[in-house]
Amino acid sequence: MKEIATLSRQEAVAEIEALSIELQRHDTLYHRDDAPVISDADYDALKRRLLALEEQFPDLRRLDSPSLRVGAPAATGFGKVRHKVPMLSLDNAFDAEETAEFVARARRFLSLPEDTILDILAEPKIDGLSFSARYEDGVFVRAATRGDGQEGEDITANLATVADLPARLKTSTPPRILEVRGEVYMRRDDFAALNSRHSARGGKVFANPRNAAAGSLRQLDAKITASRPLRLFCYAWGELDGFTPETHKGWLDQLQAWGLPVNPEHHLCRTLEDVEHFAADIYARRADLPYDIDGLVLKVNDVALQKRLGFVARAPRWAIARKFPSEQAQTRLRSIEIQVGRTGVLTPVAHLEPVTVGGVVVSRATLHNEDEIRRLDVRVGDLVTLQRAGDVIPQILGVITGQRPADSTPFVFPHTCPECGATATREDGAVAWRCTGGLTCPTQATERLKHFVSRNAFDIEGLGGKHIEAFFADALIRTPQDIFTLEARDRASLSKLKNRNGWGPASAEKLFDSINARRTITLDRFLFALGIPQVGQATARLLARHYGSLGTLLDTLDSIPGPDEEARLSEAWLTLIGIETIGPAVAQELLAFAREPHNRDVLRALQAEITILPVEEPDTTHSAIAGKTIVFTGTLTRMGRAEAKAKALALGAKVAGSVSAKTDLVVAGPGAGSKLKQAEALGVTIMDEDSFFDLVSNMT
Ligand code: IVH
């Protein structure tokens, strides 16, 4: 590429024209079709080049320049469907050992002796798109995508066109309600034929069968879906009324009898050896199966045991994905880019010569941090081995040093932020370099805003990453509260959103509407949206349930005294770190967040704009332990510690790790020591496991 300063006016005209067309195309692919063909970094490079050209030749800036535009019109129009029973994901096991651990964990949780048989049903894990289809009195009435697990998109019309799905169940005595869940997929041969048809017409070519299935299903025009070779398998359930499965195997047989397709490649395993045998068999036949799989799903067959095992965060304790070893490839490392995240962490990203791994073209991979680069001794120009496992981000495994260019030099990790120039620091014991610019670093600020509006946080539709960047650049949105004052400021201002390039009266109003629709939010989502380091969705939910309101949480944090030694002994601190998985590291981050004056300004400003609701509590109408704080100590034999805890939480109790004046009940098994003594000293109610078991058994 030529230096801009050396370009003639003629050359500049030609290049601006070409870049504008190219960027326009990528905008549409990204925003409207959800199918970008270049990386964000490559896109940014094109855009930077255009901006630089326009700066040099201001009079050549086109009125419709992509540099002034924020996004192409989005494909909207799918209604939302709330899942009565959430659609969960699965934890992974990557080998026999991790699989054995999963089974051992389930046994421990259920307090099952080692020698009893725990039947496991194994089925292929298809790499497609999960759906939930609802039948009422045997008639198909609605279907939805998984979405965020709580709420998906209404794809009734689209799924109805998939020939595998019966419009009516094959029975004269259907259940009143049947929500069946499964996977929509495309066979490899159908995928290849579809792609060659499309490319012959100069149309869109899909990267892999999964993308093709997803793109075909999420069509606003169901006629297009109907023209695509989609298939499906059913494997799970949501709401049921009028039918209760006893085993997973029995469930699959029943689905089959109703005319719902079930993957015939399923197998009931009685031992771990059976599981390994079946895994090896399917792995060996993987290429012969007509569809892509990325492993097996292993499920506890007995549904009563599944119910007892329940869920942790987003995944069931009774099922796991056993992933197959991933595919590998070799390619050259072109450059290492340092990206800045929302917490200021500098992450090195490898830019690679594009290579196909596991059916997907890979041109980027994360290098994690400075130590990883040093461990691999990876240098620009190196030939590297990389792997891609299922949906996991591609990973660099090693360097082929024999093929290293003679003049290569070790990579020097920068000690300043590449985005804002502020000093970067690496604290003792930490792996990451962090930009110290805080919110004065534009990249950190925009990344936090992007997180704030993202799907599991405020979920503001139509306010995507590119919009945030553009609004940030023009100082329209610099802080979270600015989002909620955008409309009022727009009404008062002369330069209106509707007059911006790429916007109009309708799209501006639509954005204001979708912002206003989010002025009410539950506390868990709100806490997650704040982007406090270490506070993910599960932790946010725990905090929200435990403290109930933002005020209570902040009061608690404010009551923790200043210096560390004192803080660590305070009641508030001990309660906080006693909440399930919230340890000292999370507590420290919460405290740091609460003590930063700027954050308090943001919280105050937000509270003036929005309403924060408590999280929906579990149904505890029949619970005598709702709201009570319970401590478990000693050995629990009847249900095991984890099951007892889960049961208590489900009944609305709080579970703490240490006994204090706030403890309502201590459940003590044999071997209980200091906690029991403390409880006696404080006069807290104490009961043994049997009494607790009887107490909670009557509540459900
Ligand atoms: S069971 C709580 N069974 O894998 C039960 N999932 O990583 C969760 N998947 O979202 C799902 N084949 O889209 C189950 N035989 C199978 C599956 C399967 C593919 C997908 C599904 C799910 C994801 C979880």
XYZ file of C-alpha atoms and ligand atoms in Angstrom:
724
model
C 0.000 0.000 0.000
C 1.281 3.478 -0.912
C 2.048 6.167 1.666
C -0.904 8.510 1.680
C 1.324 11.568 1.392
C 2.669 10.318 -1.944
C -0.744 9.684 -3.541
C -1.912 11.816 -6.414
C -5.409 13.201 -6.245
C -6.441 10.829 -8.996
C -5.137 7.819 -7.095
C -6.864 9.000 -3.927
C -10.206 9.292 -5.720
C -9.901 5.718 -6.958
C -8.845 4.312 -3.612
C -11.552 6.128 -1.635
C -14.142 4.836 -4.053
C -12.907 1.241 -3.776
C -12.620 1.381 0.007
C -16.105 2.828 0.374
C -17.637 0.020 -1.617
C -15.635 -2.588 0.252
C -16.568 -1.197 3.688
C -20.218 -0.905 2.715
C -20.168 -4.593 1.815
C -18.583 -5.585 5.141
C -21.040 -3.421 7.080
C -23.938 -5.272 5.524
C -22.329 -8.678 6.045
C -21.625 -7.853 9.678
C -24.741 -6.001 10.749
C -27.481 -7.414 8.584
C -26.329 -10.939 7.792
C -24.346 -11.785 10.934
C -21.771 -13.252 8.591
C -18.581 -11.210 8.588
C -15.905 -12.443 6.225
C -13.017 -10.454 7.678
C -11.800 -9.989 11.226
C -12.676 -6.888 13.232
C -9.036 -5.871 13.109
C -8.910 -6.134 9.324
C -12.128 -4.155 9.123
C -10.663 -1.501 11.393
C -7.549 -1.325 9.239
C -9.654 -0.631 6.142
C -11.610 1.996 7.998
C -8.467 3.641 9.361
C -7.049 3.816 5.864
C -10.229 5.473 4.612
C -10.188 7.966 7.482
C -6.556 8.801 6.772
C -7.323 9.349 3.087
C -10.270 11.560 3.931
C -8.138 13.554 6.287
C -5.566 14.171 3.597
C -8.195 14.973 0.963
C -11.130 16.416 2.953
C -13.018 17.528 -0.128
C -13.128 13.960 -1.397
C -15.172 12.723 1.574
C -18.395 11.354 0.164
C -21.634 12.348 1.835
C -22.449 8.686 2.285
C -18.949 7.772 3.407
C -18.849 4.595 5.518
C -16.612 6.537 7.884
C -19.693 8.512 8.903
C -22.035 5.578 9.118
C -22.799 3.328 12.066
C -24.062 -0.039 10.976
C -26.432 -1.316 8.314
C -30.119 -1.861 9.006
C -30.451 -4.850 11.298
C -32.499 -7.914 10.473
C -35.144 -7.649 13.150
C -38.587 -9.040 13.432
C -38.292 -12.253 15.403
C -40.545 -12.155 18.425
C -39.121 -13.223 21.758
C -40.158 -16.355 23.612
C -39.433 -16.749 27.316
C -38.471 -20.332 28.238
C -40.497 -21.503 31.228
C -37.797 -24.073 31.837
C -34.411 -22.501 30.993
C -32.350 -24.020 28.168
C -28.989 -24.825 29.643
C -25.564 -25.550 28.324
C -23.145 -28.284 29.306
C -19.808 -28.483 31.016
C -17.043 -30.262 29.118
C -14.896 -33.317 29.762
C -11.957 -33.768 27.407
C -10.748 -37.277 28.233
C -11.470 -40.508 30.102
C -10.155 -39.088 33.353
C -12.408 -36.043 33.291
C -15.317 -38.273 32.345
C -14.613 -40.527 35.326
C -14.486 -37.430 37.521
C -17.918 -36.363 36.290
C -19.375 -39.740 37.221
C -17.560 -39.750 40.569
C -18.885 -36.259 41.308
C -22.437 -37.381 40.582
C -21.991 -40.412 42.838
C -20.607 -38.299 45.663
C -23.424 -35.800 45.314
C -25.970 -38.604 45.528
C -24.019 -40.419 48.244
C -24.086 -43.571 46.099
C -21.667 -46.314 47.106
C -18.839 -46.985 44.621
C -20.149 -50.384 43.612
C -23.702 -49.446 42.596
C -24.329 -49.054 38.913
C -25.007 -45.563 37.589
C -26.426 -45.957 34.104
C -25.238 -43.353 31.622
C -26.918 -42.716 28.312
C -24.460 -41.575 25.647
C -25.470 -39.820 22.433
C -23.555 -37.905 19.752
C -23.206 -34.176 20.298
C -24.275 -32.640 17.043
C -22.833 -29.307 16.134
C -26.001 -27.492 15.114
C -28.462 -25.050 16.592
C -30.633 -25.975 19.555
C -34.381 -25.424 19.485
C -37.372 -25.926 21.726
C -40.663 -27.008 20.092
C -43.975 -26.927 21.916
C -46.878 -29.285 21.295
C -50.258 -28.686 22.940
C -52.622 -31.653 22.888
C -50.344 -33.227 20.313
C -50.325 -30.259 17.915
C -47.168 -28.253 17.143
C -47.817 -24.665 18.271
C -44.527 -22.857 18.831
C -40.760 -23.070 18.523
C -37.899 -20.973 19.814
C -34.131 -20.793 19.650
C -32.066 -21.138 22.782
C -31.115 -17.436 22.888
C -29.480 -16.680 26.216
C -31.105 -19.759 27.733
C -33.860 -17.719 29.377
C -35.318 -16.117 26.299
C -35.042 -17.133 22.658
C -36.379 -16.045 19.293
C -39.690 -17.212 17.933
C -38.908 -19.520 15.001
C -42.314 -21.247 14.781
C -42.808 -20.535 11.089
C -39.248 -21.574 10.242
C -39.171 -24.826 12.181
C -42.560 -25.779 10.763
C -40.871 -26.035 7.349
C -38.394 -28.678 8.530
C -39.742 -31.950 7.194
C -38.401 -34.014 10.112
C -40.704 -32.211 12.544
C -44.243 -33.627 12.643
C -47.115 -31.137 12.783
C -48.961 -33.612 14.999
C -47.727 -36.320 17.337
C -48.451 -39.870 16.225
C -50.808 -40.807 19.069
C -54.460 -40.616 20.030
C -53.524 -39.830 23.646
C -51.014 -36.985 23.465
C -49.720 -35.226 26.587
C -51.369 -31.862 27.241
C -48.062 -30.038 26.962
C -44.856 -31.327 25.451
C -41.851 -29.097 24.995
C -39.286 -31.113 23.135
C -35.756 -29.857 22.663
C -33.115 -30.836 20.204
C -30.731 -29.766 17.520
C -31.337 -28.519 13.988
C -28.466 -29.466 11.709
C -27.415 -29.877 8.112
C -25.868 -33.034 6.721
C -22.410 -32.631 5.209
C -23.506 -33.717 1.721
C -26.513 -31.366 1.770
C -24.222 -28.576 2.965
C -21.761 -29.144 0.114
C -24.569 -29.190 -2.465
C -26.122 -26.029 -1.028
C -22.790 -24.224 -1.125
C -22.061 -25.199 -4.699
C -25.569 -24.099 -5.754
C -24.980 -20.775 -4.032
C -21.509 -20.170 -5.371
C -22.667 -20.995 -8.904
C -25.142 -18.135 -8.547
C -22.523 -15.899 -6.941
C -24.436 -16.142 -3.670
C -23.357 -16.515 -0.081
C -21.160 -19.483 0.791
C -21.285 -20.820 4.356
C -18.126 -21.636 6.310
C -19.433 -24.899 7.768
C -22.648 -26.928 8.188
C -23.343 -25.334 11.567
C -23.325 -21.800 10.159
C -25.420 -22.962 7.224
C -28.009 -24.473 9.562
C -28.077 -21.387 11.779
C -28.282 -19.001 8.837
C -31.044 -21.032 7.226
C -33.151 -21.273 10.353
C -32.887 -17.614 11.303
C -34.524 -16.323 8.153
C -37.294 -13.767 8.427
C -38.798 -15.286 5.312
C -39.691 -18.880 6.178
C -39.855 -19.683 2.450
C -36.081 -19.437 2.387
C -35.822 -21.798 5.352
C -38.122 -24.200 3.535
C -35.746 -24.279 0.561
C -32.791 -25.348 2.744
C -32.023 -28.997 3.551
C -32.466 -28.826 7.332
C -32.901 -31.802 9.632
C -33.281 -32.273 13.337
C -32.870 -34.665 16.244
C -34.727 -34.449 19.567
C -33.069 -35.229 22.896
C -34.339 -33.176 25.842
C -37.465 -31.643 27.314
C -38.704 -28.381 28.780
C -42.238 -28.024 30.118
C -44.188 -31.295 30.306
C -47.755 -31.948 31.374
C -49.323 -35.368 31.019
C -46.126 -37.329 30.564
C -43.276 -38.018 32.965
C -40.152 -39.728 31.683
C -38.517 -42.183 34.069
C -35.295 -42.743 32.183
C -33.564 -40.883 29.391
C -33.617 -44.040 27.290
C -37.379 -44.387 27.871
C -37.807 -40.746 26.862
C -35.974 -41.276 23.566
C -38.115 -44.348 22.840
C -41.280 -42.376 23.556
C -40.179 -39.533 21.258
C -39.581 -42.050 18.512
C -43.055 -43.526 19.046
C -44.590 -40.061 18.746
C -42.853 -39.629 15.406
C -40.156 -37.235 16.630
C -36.723 -38.039 15.192
C -34.132 -39.345 17.622
C -30.489 -39.986 16.816
C -30.226 -43.773 16.424
C -26.593 -43.615 17.530
C -27.338 -43.632 21.235
C -26.133 -46.177 23.715
C -26.913 -47.118 27.294
C -23.651 -47.550 29.211
C -23.551 -49.410 32.518
C -19.892 -48.811 33.316
C -17.168 -46.312 32.516
C -15.580 -48.939 30.296
C -18.803 -49.030 28.267
C -18.641 -45.248 27.916
C -15.021 -45.318 26.717
C -15.786 -48.150 24.331
C -18.703 -46.280 22.794
C -16.667 -43.039 22.627
C -13.852 -44.832 20.781
C -16.335 -46.462 18.426
C -18.095 -43.210 17.506
C -14.781 -41.366 17.233
C -13.528 -43.967 14.757
C -16.729 -43.700 12.715
C -16.863 -39.931 12.969
C -15.987 -39.255 9.337
C -18.567 -41.801 8.152
C -21.442 -40.187 10.011
C -23.395 -37.962 7.633
C -23.184 -34.962 10.003
C -20.512 -33.149 12.040
C -20.230 -34.009 15.706
C -17.854 -32.548 18.256
C -18.175 -35.267 20.862
C -20.742 -37.123 22.928
C -23.253 -36.002 25.502
C -23.315 -38.255 28.572
C -26.438 -38.180 30.713
C -27.427 -39.911 33.944
C -30.166 -42.208 32.661
C -32.407 -42.225 35.743
C -34.604 -39.116 35.698
C -35.263 -39.231 39.466
C -31.499 -39.011 39.995
C -31.281 -36.198 37.409
C -33.801 -34.247 39.475
C -31.799 -34.762 42.645
C -28.571 -33.769 40.920
C -30.076 -30.536 39.594
C -27.981 -27.702 38.173
C -25.017 -25.481 38.910
C -25.050 -22.046 37.318
C -25.700 -22.752 33.636
C -25.156 -26.505 33.396
C -26.759 -29.647 34.801
C -24.857 -31.882 37.217
C -26.373 -34.915 35.495
C -24.920 -34.403 32.040
C -21.617 -33.508 30.448
C -20.246 -32.998 26.958
C -17.394 -35.403 26.264
C -15.421 -33.523 23.632
C -13.316 -35.289 21.053
C -9.675 -34.377 20.539
C -9.569 -31.387 18.283
C -8.159 -30.904 14.839
C -4.789 -29.307 14.225
C -3.080 -27.376 11.443
C 0.089 -25.428 10.727
C 0.485 -21.881 9.501
C 2.699 -18.782 9.695
C 2.423 -16.088 12.343
C 2.156 -12.759 10.556
C 2.068 -10.389 13.513
C 1.187 -10.038 17.165
C -1.346 -7.372 18.055
C -1.953 -6.187 21.603
C -5.641 -5.749 22.363
C -7.027 -3.825 25.298
C -10.008 -5.276 27.156
C -12.629 -3.635 29.310
C -10.646 -4.113 32.495
C -7.477 -2.796 30.864
C -5.868 -6.192 30.425
C -3.499 -6.262 27.440
C -4.068 -9.445 25.467
C -1.698 -10.484 22.694
C -3.511 -11.752 19.609
C -1.766 -13.710 16.870
C -2.549 -12.774 13.276
C -2.032 -15.826 11.111
C -1.928 -16.705 7.484
C -5.451 -18.069 7.001
C -5.665 -21.844 7.341
C -8.563 -24.302 7.570
C -8.850 -26.188 10.856
C -11.827 -28.402 11.596
C -13.750 -26.935 8.690
C -13.287 -23.294 9.641
C -10.864 -20.728 8.257
C -8.737 -19.400 11.108
C -6.698 -16.214 10.848
C -6.462 -15.192 14.507
C -5.638 -16.912 17.762
C -5.178 -15.686 21.302
C -1.735 -15.832 22.885
C -3.207 -15.135 26.344
C -0.364 -13.195 27.992
C 3.334 -12.429 28.168
C 4.232 -15.698 29.912
C 2.477 -17.747 27.253
C 4.466 -16.000 24.514
C 7.645 -16.675 26.460
C 6.669 -20.296 27.177
C 6.060 -20.942 23.481
C 8.938 -18.657 22.459
C 6.704 -17.730 19.563
C 8.039 -15.070 17.198
C 6.653 -13.161 14.260
C 7.379 -15.183 11.101
C 7.289 -18.541 12.899
C 5.530 -21.613 11.574
C 3.098 -22.579 14.350
C 0.829 -25.523 15.122
C -2.691 -24.600 16.091
C -5.801 -26.388 17.186
C -9.462 -25.680 17.323
C -11.733 -27.646 19.635
C -15.442 -27.279 18.989
C -16.545 -23.777 19.820
C -13.305 -22.988 21.616
C -11.152 -20.125 20.314
C -8.218 -21.393 18.258
C -5.114 -22.034 20.263
C -1.413 -22.031 19.362
C 0.160 -25.244 20.598
C 3.777 -24.763 19.624
C 6.394 -23.534 17.218
C 8.273 -25.516 14.584
C 11.627 -23.976 15.403
C 13.428 -25.763 12.554
C 11.560 -23.502 10.134
C 12.235 -20.262 11.955
C 13.471 -17.325 9.818
C 17.157 -16.641 10.512
C 16.606 -13.010 11.459
C 13.748 -13.562 13.944
C 13.876 -11.937 17.356
C 11.961 -12.675 20.561
C 8.740 -10.709 20.986
C 9.005 -7.785 23.391
C 5.810 -7.235 25.324
C 4.934 -3.507 25.427
C 4.954 -1.680 28.734
C 2.536 1.003 27.582
C -1.057 0.784 26.412
C -1.116 0.693 22.597
C -4.481 2.478 22.582
C -3.997 5.399 24.966
C -0.266 5.411 25.673
C -0.701 5.162 29.451
C 1.795 3.118 31.433
C 1.001 -0.566 31.703
C 1.790 -2.454 34.895
C 2.093 -6.067 35.808
C 1.411 -6.632 39.463
C 3.212 -9.192 41.597
C 1.727 -12.598 41.022
C -0.450 -11.416 38.146
C -0.056 -12.812 34.624
C -1.504 -9.827 32.819
C -0.178 -6.429 31.961
C -2.843 -3.806 32.549
C -3.293 -0.329 31.135
C -3.423 2.129 34.024
C -5.472 4.619 32.010
C -8.792 3.463 33.489
C -11.719 5.258 31.916
C -9.410 7.818 30.329
C -8.355 4.986 28.004
C -10.943 5.187 25.224
C -10.693 1.470 24.496
C -11.371 0.456 28.096
C -14.261 2.881 28.262
C -15.887 1.636 25.058
C -15.311 -2.016 25.927
C -17.069 -1.447 29.259
C -19.961 0.245 27.516
C -20.215 -2.642 25.071
C -20.366 -5.044 27.979
C -22.938 -2.869 29.723
C -25.399 -3.099 26.814
C -24.620 -6.720 25.907
C -27.132 -9.514 25.820
C -26.773 -10.866 29.334
C -26.453 -7.382 30.799
C -28.799 -4.525 29.777
C -29.492 -6.223 26.440
C -30.159 -3.023 24.520
C -31.242 -4.007 21.056
C -29.859 -1.965 18.185
C -26.962 -0.552 20.189
C -24.126 -2.691 18.897
C -20.387 -2.413 19.300
C -19.916 -0.238 16.229
C -22.595 2.193 17.424
C -20.986 2.451 20.834
C -17.650 3.246 19.211
C -19.128 5.909 16.969
C -21.194 7.482 19.761
C -18.178 7.404 22.035
C -15.990 9.070 19.425
C -18.538 11.860 19.029
C -18.992 12.195 22.815
C -22.661 11.254 22.583
C -22.171 8.347 24.967
C -19.192 8.325 27.293
C -20.636 6.762 30.466
C -23.403 4.226 31.138
C -25.795 6.929 32.283
C -25.334 8.748 28.956
C -27.237 5.906 27.294
C -30.333 6.724 29.288
C -30.095 10.476 28.788
C -29.453 10.140 25.059
C -33.060 10.733 24.039
C -33.586 13.780 26.269
C -30.325 15.321 25.055
C -31.266 14.534 21.479
C -34.604 16.366 21.873
C -32.789 19.409 23.227
C -29.994 19.363 20.706
C -29.742 20.736 17.205
C -27.616 17.915 15.831
C -30.086 15.064 15.992
C -29.427 11.359 15.820
C -31.942 11.017 12.983
C -29.757 13.284 10.864
C -26.626 11.220 11.295
C -25.503 9.202 8.364
C -27.070 5.772 8.376
C -29.874 6.959 10.659
C -33.346 8.274 10.028
C -36.374 9.277 12.074
C -37.623 5.692 12.357
C -34.315 4.084 13.349
C -33.589 6.853 15.881
C -36.998 6.423 17.525
C -36.492 2.689 17.540
C -33.218 3.018 19.396
C -34.810 5.340 21.977
C -37.631 2.821 22.401
C -35.298 -0.069 22.964
C -33.307 1.964 25.500
C -36.496 2.927 27.317
C -37.582 -0.715 27.345
C -34.564 -1.431 29.524
C -35.103 1.170 32.215
C -36.180 -1.627 34.507
C -33.657 -4.352 35.220
C -33.170 -7.083 37.800
C -30.348 -6.665 40.287
C -28.377 -9.677 39.055
C -28.241 -8.372 35.495
C -27.415 -4.907 36.772
C -24.469 -6.152 38.824
C -23.221 -8.195 35.903
C -23.529 -5.173 33.595
C -21.174 -3.147 35.789
C -18.338 -5.323 34.529
C -16.594 -5.605 37.879
C -13.614 -7.944 37.415
C -14.435 -11.490 38.601
C -18.163 -10.756 38.823
C -19.683 -12.962 36.133
C -23.316 -13.937 35.773
C -23.289 -16.638 38.435
C -21.562 -14.426 41.001
C -23.863 -11.507 40.205
C -26.851 -13.765 40.823
C -25.464 -14.939 44.158
C -24.853 -11.364 45.271
C -28.280 -10.259 44.121
C -29.979 -13.086 45.959
C -27.988 -12.600 49.095
C -28.193 -8.816 49.432
C -31.535 -8.208 47.726
C -30.880 -4.606 46.751
C -28.058 -2.434 45.495
C -28.404 -0.250 48.592
C -27.880 -3.165 50.951
C -24.861 -4.397 49.012
C -23.266 -0.938 48.969
C -24.021 -0.335 52.660
C -22.371 -3.647 53.439
C -19.280 -2.805 51.395
C -19.124 0.677 52.946
C -19.253 -0.826 56.428
C -16.018 -2.708 55.794
C -13.258 -0.684 57.486
C -10.248 0.720 55.663
C -6.947 -1.042 56.226
C -6.722 -4.637 55.103
C -6.072 -6.220 58.486
C -9.178 -4.628 59.957
C -11.294 -5.264 56.875
C -10.524 -8.959 56.969
C -11.900 -9.313 60.481
C -15.110 -7.367 59.941
C -18.442 -9.137 60.099
C -19.467 -7.808 56.671
C -16.308 -9.125 55.010
C -16.635 -12.558 56.597
C -20.262 -12.879 55.544
C -19.398 -11.778 52.019
C -16.591 -14.280 51.508
C -18.758 -16.952 53.141
C -21.343 -16.807 50.340
C -20.783 -19.974 48.331
C -18.236 -19.316 45.592
C -17.491 -15.713 46.558
C -14.010 -15.809 47.985
C -11.598 -13.061 49.034
C -10.559 -12.296 45.449
C -14.102 -11.427 44.364
C -14.716 -9.542 47.606
C -11.562 -7.499 47.027
C -12.759 -6.497 43.557
C -16.182 -5.510 44.905
C -14.572 -3.415 47.594
C -12.226 -1.744 45.128
C -15.170 -0.982 42.860
C -17.265 0.471 45.671
C -14.394 2.627 46.923
C -13.726 4.280 43.573
C -15.564 7.649 43.643
C -16.099 7.661 39.894
C -18.029 4.387 40.142
C -20.260 5.834 42.826
C -21.037 8.781 40.551
C -22.030 6.358 37.818
C -24.240 4.358 40.193
C -25.934 7.504 41.495
C -26.556 8.812 37.996
C -27.894 5.448 36.851
C -30.258 5.170 39.789
C -31.851 8.427 38.703
C -32.593 6.908 35.301
C -33.505 3.297 35.947
C -35.357 0.998 38.349
C -33.543 -2.003 39.785
C -35.751 -4.908 40.789
C -34.847 -7.725 43.155
C -34.214 -11.073 41.445
C -37.117 -13.454 41.185
C -36.916 -15.699 44.179
C -37.544 -19.419 43.907
C -41.020 -20.555 44.931
C -40.660 -20.694 48.676
C -44.294 -20.521 49.718
C -43.980 -23.851 51.481
C -40.497 -23.269 52.775
C -39.784 -22.849 56.460
C -36.142 -22.039 55.749
C -36.679 -19.241 53.192
C -34.462 -16.289 54.056
C -32.656 -18.231 56.785
C -28.883 -18.469 56.818
C -27.660 -22.031 57.147
C -24.192 -23.423 57.774
C -23.375 -27.065 57.016
C -20.543 -28.701 58.898
C -19.190 -32.169 59.497
C -19.861 -35.171 57.253
C -23.268 -35.403 55.687
C -24.057 -38.981 54.679
C -27.669 -38.991 53.567
C -27.407 -36.503 50.764
C -23.879 -35.216 50.708
C -22.797 -31.619 51.290
C -23.421 -30.355 47.773
C -26.936 -31.753 47.518
C -27.873 -30.429 50.948
C -26.624 -26.980 49.962
C -28.466 -27.024 46.648
C -31.655 -28.092 48.393
C -31.366 -25.286 50.939
C -30.788 -22.690 48.198
C -33.713 -23.974 46.178
C -35.898 -23.478 49.231
C -34.815 -19.871 49.477
C -32.224 -20.210 52.228
C -28.767 -18.659 52.173
C -25.804 -20.918 52.729
C -22.812 -19.492 54.534
C -19.352 -20.904 55.130
C -18.827 -19.673 58.655
C -20.947 -19.333 61.794
C -21.766 -15.856 63.040
C -24.493 -14.107 65.021
C -26.460 -13.944 61.754
C -26.562 -17.728 61.331
C -30.042 -19.174 61.867
C -29.279 -22.847 61.658
C -26.288 -25.140 61.770
C -26.662 -28.614 60.295
C -23.938 -30.710 61.868
C -22.858 -34.173 60.851
C -20.316 -36.426 62.542
C -16.890 -34.872 62.904
C -18.165 -31.292 63.205
C -15.632 -29.194 65.111
C -15.088 -25.498 65.635
C -18.191 -24.371 63.753
C -20.366 -26.512 65.989
C -18.678 -25.094 69.092
C -19.143 -21.575 67.807
C -22.834 -22.294 67.142
C -23.260 -23.612 70.681
C -21.531 -20.564 72.084
C -23.770 -18.220 70.086
C -26.927 -20.177 70.871
C -27.681 -20.909 67.188
C -30.187 -23.686 66.442
C -28.352 -26.921 65.674
C -29.755 -30.036 64.073
C -28.371 -33.257 62.691
C -28.651 -34.355 59.084
C -31.674 -36.609 59.614
C -33.705 -33.816 61.156
C -32.707 -31.461 58.335
C -33.610 -34.095 55.772
C -37.056 -34.555 57.353
C -37.543 -30.813 57.577
C -36.838 -30.152 53.889
C -38.533 -33.306 52.602
C -41.865 -31.963 53.800
C -41.446 -28.709 51.963
C -41.512 -29.903 48.382
S -28.539 -31.986 26.208
C -29.487 -29.670 29.995
N -27.951 -33.526 24.159
O -24.952 -28.974 23.073
C -29.341 -30.437 28.717
N -27.333 -31.237 24.037
O -23.192 -27.646 25.025
C -28.534 -29.714 27.704
N -26.254 -30.584 21.933
O -27.081 -26.305 23.894
C -28.555 -30.233 26.344
N -26.332 -32.584 20.993
O -27.316 -27.350 21.587
C -27.883 -32.288 24.669
N -27.526 -35.003 22.429
C -27.462 -33.776 22.925
C -26.879 -32.687 22.222
C -26.835 -31.431 22.808
C -25.965 -31.308 20.846
C -25.949 -29.160 22.112
C -27.116 -28.317 22.574
C -26.670 -27.638 23.842
C -25.187 -27.763 23.740
C -24.563 -27.791 25.105
